[in-house]
Coordinates of C-alpha atoms and ligand atoms in Angstrom, one line a residue:
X27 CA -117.6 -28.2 34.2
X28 CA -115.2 -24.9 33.6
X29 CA -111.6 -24.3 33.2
X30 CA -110.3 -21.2 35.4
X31 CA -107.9 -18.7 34.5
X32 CA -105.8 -17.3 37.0
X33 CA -103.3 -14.2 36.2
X34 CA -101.3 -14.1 38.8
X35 CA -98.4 -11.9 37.3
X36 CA -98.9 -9.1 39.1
X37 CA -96.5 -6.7 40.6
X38 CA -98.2 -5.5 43.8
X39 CA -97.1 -2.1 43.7
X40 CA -100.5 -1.0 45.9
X41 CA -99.3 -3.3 48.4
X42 CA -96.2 -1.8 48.6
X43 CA -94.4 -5.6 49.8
X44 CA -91.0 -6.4 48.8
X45 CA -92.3 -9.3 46.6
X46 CA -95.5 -10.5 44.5
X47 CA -98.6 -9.8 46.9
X48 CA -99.9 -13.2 46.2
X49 CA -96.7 -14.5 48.2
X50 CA -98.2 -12.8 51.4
X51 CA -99.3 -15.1 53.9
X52 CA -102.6 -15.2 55.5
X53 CA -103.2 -17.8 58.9
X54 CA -99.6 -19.0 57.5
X55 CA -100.6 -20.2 53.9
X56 CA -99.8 -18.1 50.8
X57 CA -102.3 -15.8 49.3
X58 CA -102.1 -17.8 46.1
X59 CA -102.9 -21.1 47.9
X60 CA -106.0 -19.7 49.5
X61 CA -107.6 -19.1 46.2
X62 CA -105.9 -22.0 44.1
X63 CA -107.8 -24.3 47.1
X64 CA -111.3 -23.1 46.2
X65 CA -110.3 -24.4 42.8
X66 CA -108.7 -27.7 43.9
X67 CA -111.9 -28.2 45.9
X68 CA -114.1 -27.8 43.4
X69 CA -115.5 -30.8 41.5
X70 CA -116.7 -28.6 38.9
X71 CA -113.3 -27.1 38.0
X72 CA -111.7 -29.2 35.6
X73 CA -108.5 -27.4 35.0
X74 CA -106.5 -24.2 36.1
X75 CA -104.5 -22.2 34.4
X76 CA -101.7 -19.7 35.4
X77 CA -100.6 -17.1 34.2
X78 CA -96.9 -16.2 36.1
X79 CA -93.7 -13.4 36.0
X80 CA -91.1 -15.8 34.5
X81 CA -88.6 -15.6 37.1
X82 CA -91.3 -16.9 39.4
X83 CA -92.1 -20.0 37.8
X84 CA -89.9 -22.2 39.8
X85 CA -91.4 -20.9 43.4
X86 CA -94.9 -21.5 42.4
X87 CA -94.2 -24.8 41.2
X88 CA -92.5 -25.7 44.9
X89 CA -95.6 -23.9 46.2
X90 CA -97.9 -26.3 44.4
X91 CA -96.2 -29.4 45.3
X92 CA -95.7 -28.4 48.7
X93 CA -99.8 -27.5 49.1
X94 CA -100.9 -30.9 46.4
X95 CA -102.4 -28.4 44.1
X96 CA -103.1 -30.8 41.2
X97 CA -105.4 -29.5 38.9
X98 CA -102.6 -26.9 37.1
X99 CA -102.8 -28.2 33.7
X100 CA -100.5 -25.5 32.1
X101 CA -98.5 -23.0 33.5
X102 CA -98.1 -19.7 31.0
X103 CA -95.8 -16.5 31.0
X104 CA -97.7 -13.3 32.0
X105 CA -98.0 -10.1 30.3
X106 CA -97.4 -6.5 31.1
X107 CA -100.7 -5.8 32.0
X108 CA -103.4 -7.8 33.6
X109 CA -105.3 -8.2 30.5
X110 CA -102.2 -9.8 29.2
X111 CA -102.0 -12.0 31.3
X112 CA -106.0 -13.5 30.7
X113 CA -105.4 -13.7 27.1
X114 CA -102.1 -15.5 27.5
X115 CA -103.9 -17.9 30.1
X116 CA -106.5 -18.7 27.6
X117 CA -104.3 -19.4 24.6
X118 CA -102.6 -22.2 26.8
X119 CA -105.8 -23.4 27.7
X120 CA -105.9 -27.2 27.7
X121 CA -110.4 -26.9 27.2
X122 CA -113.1 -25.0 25.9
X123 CA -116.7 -24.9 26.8
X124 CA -116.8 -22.0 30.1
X125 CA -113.8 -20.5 31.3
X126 CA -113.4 -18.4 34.3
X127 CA -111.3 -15.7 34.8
X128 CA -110.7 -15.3 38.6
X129 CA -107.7 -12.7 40.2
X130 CA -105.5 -14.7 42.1
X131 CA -105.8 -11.9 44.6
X132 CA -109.4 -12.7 45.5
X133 CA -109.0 -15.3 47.7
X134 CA -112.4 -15.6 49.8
X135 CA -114.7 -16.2 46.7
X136 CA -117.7 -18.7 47.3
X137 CA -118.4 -22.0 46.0
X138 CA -121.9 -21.0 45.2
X139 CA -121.3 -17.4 42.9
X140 CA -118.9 -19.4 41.5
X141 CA -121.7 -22.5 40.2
X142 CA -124.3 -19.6 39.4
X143 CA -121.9 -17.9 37.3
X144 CA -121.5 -21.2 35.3
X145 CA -124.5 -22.3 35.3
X146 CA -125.7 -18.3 33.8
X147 CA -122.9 -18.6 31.3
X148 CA -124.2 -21.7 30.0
X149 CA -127.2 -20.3 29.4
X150 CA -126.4 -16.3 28.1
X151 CA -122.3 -17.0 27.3
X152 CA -121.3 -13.8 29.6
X153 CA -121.6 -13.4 33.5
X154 CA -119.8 -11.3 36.0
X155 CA -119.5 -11.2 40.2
X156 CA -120.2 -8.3 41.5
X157 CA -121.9 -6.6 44.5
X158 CA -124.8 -3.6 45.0
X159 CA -123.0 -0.4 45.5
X160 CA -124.2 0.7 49.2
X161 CA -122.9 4.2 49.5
X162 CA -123.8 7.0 48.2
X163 CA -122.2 7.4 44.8
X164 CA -121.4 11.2 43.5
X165 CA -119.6 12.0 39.7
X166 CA -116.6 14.5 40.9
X167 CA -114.4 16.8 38.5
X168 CA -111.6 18.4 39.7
X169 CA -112.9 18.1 43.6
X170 CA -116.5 19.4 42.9
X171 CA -119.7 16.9 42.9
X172 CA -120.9 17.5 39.6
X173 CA -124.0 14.8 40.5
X174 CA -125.5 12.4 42.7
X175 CA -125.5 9.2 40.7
X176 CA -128.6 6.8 41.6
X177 CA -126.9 3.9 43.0
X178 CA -129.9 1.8 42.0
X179 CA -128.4 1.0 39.0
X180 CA -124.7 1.1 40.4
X181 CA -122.6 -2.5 40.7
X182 CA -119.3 -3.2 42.3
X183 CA -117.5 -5.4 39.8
X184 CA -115.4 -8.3 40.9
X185 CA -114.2 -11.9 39.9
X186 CA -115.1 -14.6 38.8
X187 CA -116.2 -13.7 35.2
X188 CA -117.1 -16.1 33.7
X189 CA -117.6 -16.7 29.3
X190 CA -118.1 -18.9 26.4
X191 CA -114.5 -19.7 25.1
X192 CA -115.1 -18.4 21.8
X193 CA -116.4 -15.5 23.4
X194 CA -114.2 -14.0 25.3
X195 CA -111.4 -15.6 23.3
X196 CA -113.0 -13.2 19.9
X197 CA -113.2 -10.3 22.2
X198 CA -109.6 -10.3 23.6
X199 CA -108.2 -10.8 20.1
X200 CA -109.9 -7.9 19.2
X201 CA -108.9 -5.6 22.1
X202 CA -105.5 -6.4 21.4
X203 CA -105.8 -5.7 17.8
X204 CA -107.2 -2.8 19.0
X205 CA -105.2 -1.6 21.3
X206 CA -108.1 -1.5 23.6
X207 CA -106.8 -1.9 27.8
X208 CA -110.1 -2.8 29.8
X209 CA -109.7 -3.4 33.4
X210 CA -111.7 -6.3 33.1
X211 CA -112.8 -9.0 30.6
X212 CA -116.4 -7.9 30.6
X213 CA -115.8 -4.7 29.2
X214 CA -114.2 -6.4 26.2
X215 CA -117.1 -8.6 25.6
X216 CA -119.2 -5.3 25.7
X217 CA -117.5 -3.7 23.4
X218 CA -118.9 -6.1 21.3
X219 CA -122.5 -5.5 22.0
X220 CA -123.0 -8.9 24.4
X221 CA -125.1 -8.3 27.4
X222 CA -123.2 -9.8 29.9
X223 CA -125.4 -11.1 33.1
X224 CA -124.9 -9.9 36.8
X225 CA -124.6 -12.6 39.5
X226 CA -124.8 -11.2 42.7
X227 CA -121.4 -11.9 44.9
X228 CA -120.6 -11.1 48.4
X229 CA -118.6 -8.3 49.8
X230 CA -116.2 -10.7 51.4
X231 CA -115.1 -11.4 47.9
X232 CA -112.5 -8.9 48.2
X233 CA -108.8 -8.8 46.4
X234 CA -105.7 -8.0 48.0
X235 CA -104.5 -5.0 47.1
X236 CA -103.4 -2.2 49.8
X237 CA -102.1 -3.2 53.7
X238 CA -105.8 -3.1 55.2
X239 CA -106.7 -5.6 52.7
X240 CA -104.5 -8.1 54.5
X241 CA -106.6 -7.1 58.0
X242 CA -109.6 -7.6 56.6
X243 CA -108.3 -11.0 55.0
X244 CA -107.6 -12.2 58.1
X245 CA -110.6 -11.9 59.7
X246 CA -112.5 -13.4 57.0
X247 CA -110.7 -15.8 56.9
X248 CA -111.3 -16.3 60.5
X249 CA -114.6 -16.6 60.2
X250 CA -114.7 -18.6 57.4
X251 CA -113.0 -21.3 59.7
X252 CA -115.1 -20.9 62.3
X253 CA -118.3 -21.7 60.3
X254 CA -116.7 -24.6 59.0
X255 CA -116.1 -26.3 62.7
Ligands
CTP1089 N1 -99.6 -7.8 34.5 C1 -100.4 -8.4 35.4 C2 -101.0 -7.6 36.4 C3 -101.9 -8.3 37.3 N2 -102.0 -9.6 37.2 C4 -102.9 -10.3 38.2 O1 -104.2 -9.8 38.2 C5 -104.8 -9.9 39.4 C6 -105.4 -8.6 39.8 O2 -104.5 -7.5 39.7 P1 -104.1 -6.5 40.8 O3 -104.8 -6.6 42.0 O4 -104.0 -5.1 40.1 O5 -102.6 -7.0 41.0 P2 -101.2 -6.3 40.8 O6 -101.0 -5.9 39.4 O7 -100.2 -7.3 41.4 O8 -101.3 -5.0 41.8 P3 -100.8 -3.5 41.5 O9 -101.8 -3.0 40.4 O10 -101.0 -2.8 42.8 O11 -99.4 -3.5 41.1 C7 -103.7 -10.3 40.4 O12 -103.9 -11.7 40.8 C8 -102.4 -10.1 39.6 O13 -101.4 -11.1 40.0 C9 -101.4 -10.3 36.2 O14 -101.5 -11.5 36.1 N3 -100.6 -9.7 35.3
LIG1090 C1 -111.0 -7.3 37.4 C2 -111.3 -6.6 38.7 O1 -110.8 -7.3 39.8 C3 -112.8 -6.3 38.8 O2 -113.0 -5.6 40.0 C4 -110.6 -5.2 38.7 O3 -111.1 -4.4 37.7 C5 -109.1 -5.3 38.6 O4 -108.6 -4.0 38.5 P1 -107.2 -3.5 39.2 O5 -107.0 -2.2 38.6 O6 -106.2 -4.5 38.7 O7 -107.4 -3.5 40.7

């Protein structure tokens, strides 16, 4: 069993819409919906937790009783950065044991990485999503290739990460303290010299975040339909 954390506080700026990304519709149901489902569905998710803008509260909450989204346990107030936002979802979590931190944004994420990434964190306290980088990967300073970087040992980071409570809940204390900004909770928990374990993802797994994002949403999710017919 795991508790999820979902910051959804976001501004959107990359998408450059009028209102929170995760509002955006895709086949006619919210962006948020789409991933909060995955959750709902899931008989291993025991709770989910939310981390929101204050002045959207009351629209979520009508978005979840109008979908029967009824595993929200607690609903907390994000922070200025994303990071923020995890560590505030975490203090109002209702359970321990494995937590997940999963961008609301990511919508298309698979039941299966998600059961591996438990079942890994279980057994080693930190595991990540993430994907084999496929193109060719080059260090560049001020528009010059300084180096071709062997892209055997390159990943694509995404969400789900997923920790030990006490874990992840002693490294975010401390990057705060610090004054550390990762852009994602495993490089917290490195910082603290875990090894954190790779699960490998798909590269449908994608988040939201500029206009052709939305395209490519849609045709996932297109074919995700179709498969299940
Ligand atoms: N202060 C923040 C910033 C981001 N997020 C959430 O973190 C996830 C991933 O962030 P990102 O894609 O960067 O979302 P935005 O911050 O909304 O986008 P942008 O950076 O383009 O403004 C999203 O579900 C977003 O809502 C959050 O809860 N609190
Ligand atoms: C956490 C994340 O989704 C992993 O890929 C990513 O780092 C979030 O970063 P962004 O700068 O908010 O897109």
């Amino acid at each position: 069993m795991y508790t999820v954390l979902l910051p959804a506080a976001g501004s959107g700026k990359r998408m450059g819409a009028n209102q929170n990304k995760l509002f955006l519709e895709l086949r006619d149901v919210p962006i948020l919906i789409h991933t909060l489902r995955v959750f709902e569905k899931d008989s291993m998710c025991q709770h989910i937790v939310l981390a929101v803008k204050k002045e959207e509260q009351a629209f979520i909450e009508h978005l979840l009783m109008k979908y029967q989204i009824s595993k929200v346990a607690a609903i907390t107030e994000g922070g200025a950065e994303r990071q923020h936002s995890v560590y505030a979802c975490l203090k109002a979590s209702p359970s321990r044991g494995i937590v997940l931190v999963h961008d609301a944004a990511r919508p298309f994420i698979k039941q299966e990485v998600i059961h591996q990434l438990v079942e890994t964190a279980n057994q080693s306290r930190a595991a990540v999503a993430a994907v084999r980088a496929k193109d060719t990967m080059k260090k560049v300073e001020n528009g010059i290739i300084q180096e071709t970087v062997n892209r055997e040992s390159l990943w694509i980071i995404q969400t789900p990460q997923a920790f030990q409570f006490e874990l992840l809940e002693k490294a975010e204390r401390l990057a705060n303290e610090e004054g550390f900004l990762g852009t994602d909770e495993a490089m917290l928990v490195e910082r603290l010299g875990e090894s954190v374990h790779i699960v490998e993802s798909t590269y449908d797994n994608v988040k939201m975040t500029t206009k052709e994002d939305l395209l490519f949403g849609e045709v996932i999710l297109n074919k995700m339909k179709q498969e299940e017919q």
